[in-house]
Amino acid sequence: MQVCPLCANEAAQNQVVDVIGGKQLREINPHGEELDELIITLTCGHVFTVETLDGICELGKYYTRQGDAWTSLAPPPQGLQRPPTCPHCREPIKSLRYGRVYKRADLDMSEQGIATFDDAEFCKDLENDLTKVLATELPVGGGEAEEELDAREKKAIRSNEPLPVSSKRFKNNSHHLLGTPKPIKKAWIKATGRLIIYYDDASKVAATTSSHVRAYEAAVATLYRQYLSELKNSNYVPATITHADMALGLAKKACGLPAPPKADVRFRVEACWLTFNIRLHMVALAQKVAEILVKTKVAEKVQSRWADMIENIIYSVERDASMAIDLAQKSQFNRQVVRTVLFLMEAQYQAFSHRVDRYLITGRLENLKKEVQDGCAKAKVTMEQYGRQFREAMGFRVSHQQWLKDNYGTPAEAIVAKWAALITRLDGSYTPITDAEKREIVKALMGGFLGIKTRGHFNQCPKGHAYVITECGESRCPECNSVIGGSSHTLNPSNTRAMDL
């Protein structure tokens, strides 16, 4: 609510509203139109002149000024931007006039929080929480593994859901966590609580409409109603167009812009990037939980549901990245397009890699060998396609080419390389390790690494993958799913001693 200089109480009128000039509210001309006479009431209740707040918010970093008028948008400033605050109470300044300023600052602060998020530390805390759960609290063993959810069910993100998707999909009451034992769910919610806070902050930035867009929409709506009223009494409207369409076209033309200002798009796409990073952090944590569930032999039904949840998180990144690419393309933000493509490529790789890990347990890897070849080929096509589009749109200046290589080419090649490594993994072919590396492996295992106790008997499966026996019985090779181990102190006939270890 705006404070009136004439109606304000005595305490408010004594408030200094021009920090530089030392002018009080009572000295402000309520009919003045200069920046040192116009006032803004902040959400905290304190009042300042527009000129004072423009200086505090460093508006010159975000807009180009000629004389006393702001004439155009300037490229967002580089480096960490902190939220501007009220000089009296230090509350953040959230006035619509400074939308670009606080959006940039909010994104930077959230990104800094994500950068300090330690995956290893949280994974360790999560594992400790889960291992404290009594065995009787979790369903152990038994039952067949559920088939993967139907694609339409597990990827059910409605078309009218926002960009980015709501954090409700990842919270305690999410349908993805239905059926998850309470101890696991509790540990998961505890581990991801901080990430969800950052996610919600980024989503608010993406959903905030700037004052430029609001002014444009209000002007178009007002002119639309005016033209529509005039056209209804006119005989000059062509039969091929409706009154409504013609009125809308005239209103946009009168505003001088055929479409809303694009300033919001840049921040919306960057806010999506932040949510992508958050969701990929969540995937890393969830995969750690999946490893613990396998290790503790939790019921396969629980493991299957948990794998479905991981797949859903990854798919949400893929869906939102595709939408963000379209958004950036329509606004011709070419650098944002290629940087968003990297998230799409990473999500597609993560989705397939997760399927490989999932099938590794159930022994259905053969079905994926052709798909991984197709996935790698698709990643190469995507990398080349968007790189070519960037060069065509931006030209072939050396500076643009270097930026493309550093910020898109090299990271995209790294993702393609991960696909190639996955192909190698599924083919069962590996780069030989050195003798020194072999000695270090033996030394670590003999020393009780990861709790493994062995007398030094190293064996290998039919495809040459080495392993050690810790408990009598048959199992499956974690690399190729072949039978390993034996029974009654007799090695399975298809297995042999690993003589090189």
Coordinates of C-alpha atoms in Angstrom, one line a residue:
M1 CA 0.0 0.0 0.0
Q2 CA 1.4 3.4 -1.0
V3 CA 1.8 6.1 1.7
C4 CA 0.3 9.5 0.9
P5 CA 2.6 12.4 1.9
L6 CA -0.4 14.5 2.9
C7 CA -2.3 11.8 4.9
A8 CA 0.6 10.1 6.6
N9 CA 0.9 10.4 10.4
E10 CA 3.6 12.6 12.0
A11 CA 6.1 9.8 12.5
A12 CA 5.9 8.8 8.8
Q13 CA 6.2 12.5 7.7
N14 CA 9.4 12.8 9.7
Q15 CA 10.9 9.9 7.9
V16 CA 13.9 10.6 5.6
V17 CA 12.9 9.5 2.1
D18 CA 15.8 11.0 0.2
V19 CA 19.0 9.5 1.7
I20 CA 21.4 11.7 -0.2
G21 CA 19.5 15.0 0.1
G22 CA 18.2 14.3 3.6
K23 CA 14.7 15.3 2.5
Q24 CA 11.8 14.1 4.7
L25 CA 8.4 12.9 3.5
R26 CA 6.7 16.1 4.6
E27 CA 8.9 18.0 2.1
I28 CA 7.9 15.9 -0.9
N29 CA 5.6 17.6 -3.4
P30 CA 2.7 15.1 -3.9
H31 CA 2.1 16.4 -7.4
G32 CA 5.7 16.3 -8.5
E33 CA 6.8 14.1 -11.4
E34 CA 10.6 14.1 -11.0
L35 CA 12.4 11.0 -9.6
D36 CA 13.4 12.9 -6.4
E37 CA 9.7 13.7 -5.8
L38 CA 8.0 10.3 -6.8
I39 CA 8.0 7.9 -3.8
I40 CA 7.7 4.1 -3.4
T41 CA 6.4 2.4 -0.2
L42 CA 8.3 -0.9 0.3
T43 CA 6.8 -4.0 1.7
C44 CA 8.4 -3.3 5.1
G45 CA 6.5 0.0 5.3
H46 CA 9.4 2.4 4.8
V47 CA 9.1 5.1 2.1
F48 CA 11.8 6.4 -0.2
T49 CA 12.1 8.5 -3.3
V50 CA 12.5 6.7 -6.6
E51 CA 15.8 8.3 -7.1
T52 CA 17.1 7.0 -3.8
L53 CA 15.9 3.4 -4.5
D54 CA 17.3 3.5 -8.0
G55 CA 20.7 4.2 -6.5
I56 CA 20.4 1.6 -3.8
C57 CA 19.4 -1.1 -6.4
E58 CA 22.1 0.0 -8.8
L59 CA 19.6 0.2 -11.6
G60 CA 22.3 1.4 -14.0
K61 CA 23.6 -2.2 -14.1
Y62 CA 20.4 -3.5 -15.6
Y63 CA 19.2 -0.6 -17.9
T64 CA 20.7 1.8 -20.3
R65 CA 20.2 5.5 -19.4
Q66 CA 20.2 8.6 -21.6
G67 CA 19.9 11.8 -19.7
D68 CA 17.1 11.4 -17.2
A69 CA 15.4 8.5 -19.0
W70 CA 15.9 4.8 -18.9
T71 CA 15.9 3.8 -22.6
S72 CA 16.6 0.0 -22.9
L73 CA 17.6 -3.2 -21.2
A74 CA 21.3 -3.8 -20.4
P75 CA 22.9 -7.3 -20.3
P76 CA 22.6 -8.7 -16.7
P77 CA 25.7 -8.0 -14.6
Q78 CA 28.3 -10.7 -14.1
G79 CA 29.3 -12.1 -10.8
L80 CA 27.3 -12.7 -7.6
Q81 CA 24.6 -10.2 -7.0
R82 CA 23.2 -9.8 -3.5
P83 CA 19.6 -8.7 -2.9
P84 CA 19.2 -4.9 -2.3
T85 CA 17.8 -4.1 1.1
C86 CA 16.0 -1.3 2.9
P87 CA 18.4 1.2 4.5
H88 CA 16.4 1.3 7.7
C89 CA 15.5 -2.3 8.4
R90 CA 17.5 -4.4 5.9
E91 CA 14.4 -6.2 4.5
P92 CA 14.8 -7.1 0.8
I93 CA 13.5 -4.6 -1.7
K94 CA 10.8 -6.3 -3.7
S95 CA 9.1 -3.4 -5.5
L96 CA 8.0 -4.2 -9.1
R97 CA 10.2 -1.4 -10.5
Y98 CA 13.2 -3.5 -9.4
G99 CA 12.0 -6.9 -10.6
R100 CA 15.1 -7.5 -12.8
V101 CA 17.3 -6.6 -9.8
Y102 CA 15.8 -8.9 -7.2
K103 CA 15.3 -11.8 -9.7
R104 CA 19.0 -11.8 -10.5
A105 CA 19.9 -11.6 -6.9
D106 CA 17.5 -14.4 -5.8
L107 CA 18.9 -16.7 -8.5
D108 CA 22.5 -15.9 -7.5
M109 CA 21.9 -16.6 -3.8
S110 CA 20.0 -19.8 -4.5
E111 CA 22.8 -20.9 -6.9
Q112 CA 25.4 -20.2 -4.3
G113 CA 23.4 -22.4 -1.8
I114 CA 23.4 -25.2 -4.3
A115 CA 27.1 -24.8 -4.9
T116 CA 27.7 -25.3 -1.2
F117 CA 25.5 -28.4 -1.1
D118 CA 27.8 -31.3 -0.3
D119 CA 26.4 -34.5 -2.0
A120 CA 28.9 -36.7 -0.3
E121 CA 28.1 -35.3 3.2
F122 CA 24.3 -35.7 2.7
C123 CA 24.7 -39.2 1.2
K124 CA 26.7 -40.2 4.3
D125 CA 24.0 -38.7 6.6
L126 CA 21.3 -40.4 4.6
E127 CA 23.0 -43.7 4.8
N128 CA 23.5 -43.3 8.6
D129 CA 19.8 -42.6 9.0
L130 CA 18.8 -45.6 7.0
T131 CA 21.1 -48.0 8.6
K132 CA 19.7 -47.0 12.0
V133 CA 16.3 -48.3 11.0
L134 CA 15.5 -51.6 12.6
A135 CA 15.2 -54.5 10.2
T136 CA 11.7 -55.2 11.4
E137 CA 10.6 -51.8 10.2
L138 CA 11.3 -52.6 6.5
P139 CA 9.8 -55.4 4.3
V140 CA 12.7 -57.7 3.5
G141 CA 12.9 -60.1 0.6
G142 CA 10.1 -61.9 -1.0
G143 CA 7.8 -61.1 -3.9
E144 CA 8.6 -60.6 -7.5
A145 CA 10.0 -57.3 -8.7
E146 CA 7.3 -55.1 -10.2
E147 CA 7.4 -54.3 -13.8
E148 CA 8.3 -50.7 -14.7
L149 CA 5.3 -48.4 -14.6
D150 CA 3.5 -47.8 -17.9
A151 CA 5.1 -44.8 -19.6
R152 CA 1.9 -42.8 -19.5
E153 CA 1.6 -43.4 -15.8
K154 CA 5.1 -42.8 -14.7
K155 CA 5.6 -39.7 -16.9
A156 CA 2.2 -38.2 -16.1
I157 CA 3.0 -34.5 -16.1
R158 CA -0.1 -32.7 -17.2
S159 CA 0.3 -30.2 -20.0
N160 CA -1.1 -27.4 -17.8
E161 CA 1.5 -27.9 -15.1
P162 CA 3.9 -24.9 -14.6
L163 CA 7.4 -24.5 -15.8
P164 CA 9.3 -25.7 -13.8
V165 CA 7.0 -28.4 -12.3
S166 CA 5.8 -27.8 -8.8
S167 CA 8.0 -29.1 -5.9
K168 CA 4.9 -31.0 -4.7
R169 CA 6.0 -33.8 -7.0
F170 CA 9.0 -34.4 -4.7
K171 CA 7.7 -33.7 -1.2
N172 CA 6.4 -36.0 1.5
N173 CA 2.9 -36.3 0.1
S174 CA 4.0 -36.9 -3.4
H175 CA 2.3 -39.8 -5.2
H176 CA 5.8 -41.0 -6.1
L177 CA 6.5 -41.8 -2.5
L178 CA 3.2 -43.8 -2.0
G179 CA 4.0 -47.2 -0.8
T180 CA 7.5 -46.3 0.4
P181 CA 8.1 -47.5 4.0
K182 CA 7.9 -44.6 6.5
P183 CA 11.5 -44.9 7.8
I184 CA 12.9 -44.6 4.2
K185 CA 10.5 -41.7 3.4
K186 CA 11.4 -39.9 6.6
A187 CA 15.2 -40.2 5.9
W188 CA 14.6 -39.0 2.3
I189 CA 12.5 -36.0 3.3
K190 CA 15.1 -35.0 5.9
A191 CA 18.0 -35.2 3.3
T192 CA 16.1 -33.3 0.6
G193 CA 14.5 -30.6 2.7
R194 CA 17.1 -27.9 2.0
L195 CA 17.0 -28.7 -1.7
I196 CA 13.3 -28.2 -1.8
I197 CA 13.6 -24.8 -0.2
Y198 CA 16.0 -23.7 -3.0
Y199 CA 13.7 -25.3 -5.6
D200 CA 10.8 -23.2 -4.3
D201 CA 12.8 -20.0 -4.4
A202 CA 13.8 -20.6 -8.0
S203 CA 10.2 -21.5 -8.9
K204 CA 9.0 -18.1 -7.5
V205 CA 11.5 -16.3 -9.7
A206 CA 10.3 -18.2 -12.8
A207 CA 6.6 -17.4 -11.9
T208 CA 7.1 -13.6 -11.2
T209 CA 5.8 -11.3 -13.9
S210 CA 7.9 -8.1 -14.4
S211 CA 6.4 -4.7 -14.3
H212 CA 7.2 -4.3 -18.1
V213 CA 5.0 -7.3 -19.0
R214 CA 2.2 -6.2 -16.6
A215 CA 2.2 -2.7 -18.1
Y216 CA 2.1 -4.2 -21.6
E217 CA -0.7 -6.6 -20.8
A218 CA -2.7 -3.8 -19.1
A219 CA -2.3 -1.5 -22.1
V220 CA -3.3 -4.1 -24.6
A221 CA -6.3 -5.1 -22.6
T222 CA -7.5 -1.5 -22.3
L223 CA -7.0 -0.7 -26.0
Y224 CA -8.5 -4.0 -27.0
R225 CA -11.8 -3.2 -25.2
Q226 CA -11.8 0.3 -26.8
Y227 CA -11.2 -1.0 -30.3
L228 CA -13.7 -3.8 -29.9
S229 CA -16.4 -1.3 -28.9
E230 CA -15.6 0.9 -31.9
L231 CA -15.5 -2.0 -34.4
K232 CA -18.9 -3.4 -33.4
N233 CA -20.5 -0.2 -34.8
S234 CA -18.3 -0.2 -37.9
N235 CA -19.0 -1.5 -41.4
Y236 CA -15.3 -1.6 -42.5
V237 CA -14.3 -4.9 -40.9
P238 CA -13.4 -7.5 -43.5
A239 CA -15.5 -10.7 -43.6
T240 CA -12.3 -12.8 -43.3
I241 CA -11.5 -11.6 -39.7
T242 CA -13.5 -11.4 -36.5
H243 CA -14.0 -8.2 -34.6
A244 CA -12.1 -9.7 -31.6
D245 CA -9.0 -10.6 -33.7
M246 CA -8.9 -7.3 -35.4
A247 CA -9.3 -5.4 -32.1
L248 CA -6.4 -7.4 -30.6
G249 CA -4.2 -6.7 -33.6
L250 CA -4.9 -3.0 -33.5
A251 CA -4.2 -2.9 -29.7
K252 CA -0.8 -4.6 -30.1
K253 CA 0.1 -2.3 -32.9
A254 CA -0.9 0.8 -30.9
C255 CA 1.4 -0.4 -28.1
G256 CA 4.3 -0.6 -30.4
L257 CA 5.1 -4.2 -29.7
P258 CA 3.7 -7.3 -31.4
A259 CA 4.5 -9.4 -28.3
P260 CA 5.1 -8.9 -24.6
P261 CA 8.6 -7.8 -23.5
K262 CA 11.1 -10.6 -23.4
A263 CA 12.9 -9.6 -20.2
D264 CA 11.1 -12.2 -18.1
V265 CA 12.2 -15.1 -20.4
R266 CA 15.9 -14.8 -19.5
F267 CA 15.2 -15.1 -15.8
R268 CA 12.6 -17.8 -16.2
V269 CA 15.0 -20.0 -18.2
E270 CA 17.9 -19.4 -15.7
A271 CA 15.5 -20.3 -12.8
C272 CA 14.8 -23.5 -14.6
W273 CA 18.5 -24.3 -14.8
L274 CA 18.7 -24.0 -11.1
T275 CA 15.8 -26.4 -10.6
F276 CA 17.6 -28.8 -13.0
N277 CA 20.7 -28.8 -10.9
I278 CA 18.6 -29.4 -7.8
R279 CA 16.8 -32.3 -9.3
L280 CA 20.0 -33.9 -10.4
H281 CA 21.3 -33.6 -6.9
M282 CA 18.1 -35.3 -5.7
V283 CA 18.7 -38.1 -8.3
A284 CA 22.2 -38.6 -6.9
L285 CA 20.8 -38.9 -3.3
A286 CA 18.0 -41.2 -4.5
Q287 CA 20.5 -43.5 -6.3
K288 CA 22.4 -43.8 -3.0
V289 CA 19.2 -44.9 -1.3
A290 CA 18.7 -47.5 -4.0
E291 CA 22.2 -48.9 -3.4
I292 CA 21.4 -49.2 0.3
L293 CA 18.1 -50.9 -0.4
V294 CA 19.8 -53.5 -2.5
K295 CA 22.6 -53.9 0.1
T296 CA 20.1 -54.4 2.9
K297 CA 18.0 -56.8 0.8
V298 CA 14.8 -54.8 1.2
A299 CA 11.8 -56.3 -0.6
E300 CA 12.1 -56.0 -4.4
K301 CA 8.7 -54.3 -4.5
V302 CA 10.0 -51.4 -2.5
Q303 CA 13.2 -51.3 -4.7
S304 CA 11.1 -51.2 -7.8
R305 CA 8.9 -48.3 -6.6
W306 CA 12.0 -46.4 -5.5
A307 CA 13.5 -46.9 -9.0
D308 CA 10.3 -45.6 -10.5
M309 CA 10.6 -42.4 -8.4
I310 CA 14.1 -41.8 -9.6
E311 CA 12.9 -42.2 -13.2
N312 CA 10.2 -39.7 -12.6
I313 CA 12.6 -37.1 -11.3
I314 CA 14.9 -37.5 -14.3
Y315 CA 11.9 -37.3 -16.7
S316 CA 10.7 -34.1 -15.1
V317 CA 14.1 -32.5 -16.0
E318 CA 13.8 -33.8 -19.5
R319 CA 10.3 -32.4 -19.9
D320 CA 11.1 -29.0 -18.4
A321 CA 14.4 -28.7 -20.4
S322 CA 12.5 -29.3 -23.7
M323 CA 10.0 -26.6 -22.7
A324 CA 12.7 -24.2 -21.7
I325 CA 14.5 -24.7 -25.0
D326 CA 11.3 -23.8 -26.9
L327 CA 10.9 -20.7 -24.7
A328 CA 14.5 -19.5 -25.3
Q329 CA 14.2 -20.2 -29.1
K330 CA 11.1 -18.1 -29.4
S331 CA 12.8 -15.2 -27.7
Q332 CA 16.0 -15.8 -29.8
F333 CA 18.2 -16.2 -26.7
N334 CA 20.7 -18.3 -28.5
R335 CA 23.2 -18.8 -25.7
Q336 CA 20.4 -19.8 -23.3
V337 CA 19.2 -22.4 -25.9
V338 CA 22.5 -24.3 -26.1
R339 CA 23.1 -24.2 -22.4
T340 CA 19.6 -25.6 -21.8
V341 CA 20.3 -28.3 -24.4
L342 CA 23.1 -29.6 -22.1
F343 CA 20.6 -30.2 -19.4
L344 CA 18.3 -32.1 -21.8
M345 CA 21.2 -34.2 -23.0
E346 CA 22.3 -35.0 -19.4
A347 CA 18.7 -35.9 -18.4
Q348 CA 18.5 -38.3 -21.4
Y349 CA 21.8 -39.9 -20.4
Q350 CA 20.8 -40.1 -16.8
A351 CA 17.5 -41.8 -17.7
F352 CA 19.2 -44.5 -19.7
S353 CA 22.0 -45.0 -17.2
H354 CA 19.4 -45.5 -14.5
R355 CA 17.6 -48.1 -16.6
V356 CA 20.9 -50.0 -17.0
D357 CA 21.5 -50.0 -13.3
R358 CA 18.0 -51.2 -12.8
Y359 CA 18.2 -54.0 -15.3
L360 CA 21.7 -55.0 -13.9
I361 CA 19.9 -56.4 -10.9
T362 CA 17.2 -58.3 -12.8
G363 CA 19.4 -59.6 -15.6
R364 CA 17.7 -58.0 -18.6
L365 CA 20.6 -56.1 -20.1
E366 CA 20.5 -57.7 -23.5
N367 CA 17.4 -55.5 -24.4
L368 CA 19.4 -52.4 -23.9
K369 CA 22.4 -52.9 -26.1
K370 CA 20.7 -51.7 -29.2
E371 CA 19.1 -48.8 -27.4
V372 CA 22.4 -47.5 -26.0
Q373 CA 23.8 -47.3 -29.5
D374 CA 20.7 -45.3 -30.6
G375 CA 21.0 -43.1 -27.5
C376 CA 24.6 -42.3 -28.3
A377 CA 23.8 -41.5 -31.9
K378 CA 21.0 -39.3 -30.9
A379 CA 23.2 -37.4 -28.4
K380 CA 25.7 -36.7 -31.2
V381 CA 23.0 -35.5 -33.6
T382 CA 21.6 -33.2 -30.8
M383 CA 25.1 -31.8 -30.1
E384 CA 25.8 -31.0 -33.7
Q385 CA 22.3 -29.7 -34.5
Y386 CA 22.1 -27.1 -31.8
G387 CA 25.8 -26.1 -32.3
R388 CA 25.1 -25.5 -36.0
Q389 CA 22.0 -23.5 -35.2
F390 CA 24.0 -21.3 -32.8
R391 CA 26.6 -20.6 -35.4
E392 CA 24.0 -19.7 -38.1
A393 CA 22.2 -17.4 -35.7
M394 CA 25.3 -15.7 -34.1
G395 CA 27.6 -15.6 -37.0
F396 CA 31.2 -17.0 -37.1
R397 CA 33.0 -14.4 -35.1
V398 CA 35.9 -15.8 -33.1
S399 CA 34.5 -14.7 -29.8
H400 CA 31.2 -16.4 -30.4
Q401 CA 32.9 -19.6 -31.6
Q402 CA 35.2 -19.7 -28.5
W403 CA 32.2 -19.1 -26.2
L404 CA 30.3 -22.0 -27.9
K405 CA 33.3 -24.3 -27.5
D406 CA 33.8 -23.5 -23.8
N407 CA 30.2 -23.4 -22.7
Y408 CA 28.6 -26.0 -25.1
G409 CA 31.0 -28.0 -27.2
T410 CA 33.2 -29.3 -24.5
P411 CA 30.4 -30.2 -22.0
A412 CA 28.3 -31.8 -24.8
E413 CA 31.3 -33.9 -25.9
A414 CA 31.7 -35.1 -22.3
I415 CA 28.1 -36.3 -22.2
V416 CA 28.6 -38.1 -25.5
A417 CA 31.7 -39.7 -24.0
K418 CA 29.6 -41.0 -21.1
W419 CA 27.2 -42.7 -23.7
A420 CA 30.3 -44.3 -25.3
A421 CA 31.5 -45.6 -21.9
L422 CA 28.0 -47.1 -21.3
I423 CA 28.3 -48.9 -24.7
T424 CA 31.6 -50.3 -23.5
R425 CA 30.1 -51.3 -20.2
L426 CA 27.2 -53.2 -21.9
D427 CA 29.6 -54.9 -24.4
G428 CA 31.7 -56.2 -21.5
S429 CA 34.9 -54.8 -22.9
Y430 CA 37.2 -52.8 -20.6
T431 CA 40.5 -51.1 -20.8
P432 CA 43.1 -53.3 -19.2
I433 CA 44.4 -52.0 -15.8
T434 CA 48.1 -51.9 -15.0
D435 CA 49.9 -54.4 -12.7
A436 CA 50.4 -51.6 -10.2
E437 CA 46.6 -50.9 -10.1
K438 CA 46.0 -54.7 -9.6
R439 CA 48.3 -54.7 -6.6
E440 CA 46.5 -51.8 -5.1
I441 CA 43.1 -53.5 -5.5
V442 CA 44.4 -56.7 -3.9
K443 CA 45.9 -54.7 -1.0
A444 CA 42.7 -52.8 -0.4
L445 CA 40.5 -56.0 -0.4
M446 CA 42.9 -57.9 1.8
G447 CA 42.8 -54.9 4.2
G448 CA 39.0 -55.1 4.6
F449 CA 38.0 -52.4 2.2
L450 CA 34.2 -51.7 2.3
G451 CA 33.9 -54.3 5.0
I452 CA 34.9 -57.1 2.6
K453 CA 36.9 -59.9 4.3
T454 CA 38.7 -62.3 2.0
R455 CA 41.5 -64.8 2.3
G456 CA 42.9 -63.7 -1.1
H457 CA 41.1 -66.1 -3.4
F458 CA 40.2 -64.1 -6.5
N459 CA 37.9 -65.6 -9.2
Q460 CA 36.4 -64.5 -12.4
C461 CA 33.0 -65.0 -14.2
P462 CA 32.8 -66.5 -17.7
K463 CA 33.3 -63.1 -19.2
G464 CA 36.4 -62.3 -17.2
H465 CA 35.1 -60.0 -14.5
A466 CA 37.0 -60.5 -11.2
Y467 CA 35.4 -61.0 -7.8
V468 CA 36.0 -62.4 -4.4
I469 CA 33.9 -64.8 -2.4
T470 CA 32.9 -63.6 1.1
E471 CA 30.1 -66.0 1.9
C472 CA 29.5 -69.4 0.4
G473 CA 26.7 -69.6 -2.2
E474 CA 26.0 -68.5 -5.8
S475 CA 25.2 -64.9 -6.9
R476 CA 25.3 -62.8 -10.0
C477 CA 28.1 -60.8 -11.6
P478 CA 27.3 -57.1 -11.1
E479 CA 28.8 -56.3 -14.5
C480 CA 27.2 -59.0 -16.8
N481 CA 24.8 -60.9 -14.6
S482 CA 26.6 -64.2 -15.2
V483 CA 26.4 -66.8 -12.4
I484 CA 29.3 -66.5 -10.0
G485 CA 30.4 -68.2 -6.7
G486 CA 29.6 -71.8 -5.9
S487 CA 28.3 -74.1 -3.2
S488 CA 29.7 -76.7 -0.8
H489 CA 33.1 -75.0 -1.2
T490 CA 33.1 -75.8 -4.9
L491 CA 33.4 -73.1 -7.5
N492 CA 30.8 -73.0 -10.3
P493 CA 32.2 -74.8 -13.4
S494 CA 31.8 -71.8 -15.6
N495 CA 34.0 -69.7 -13.3
T496 CA 37.8 -69.8 -13.0
R497 CA 40.6 -68.5 -10.8
A498 CA 41.7 -65.0 -11.6
M499 CA 45.4 -65.8 -12.0
D500 CA 46.4 -62.2 -12.6
L501 CA 45.4 -61.1 -9.2

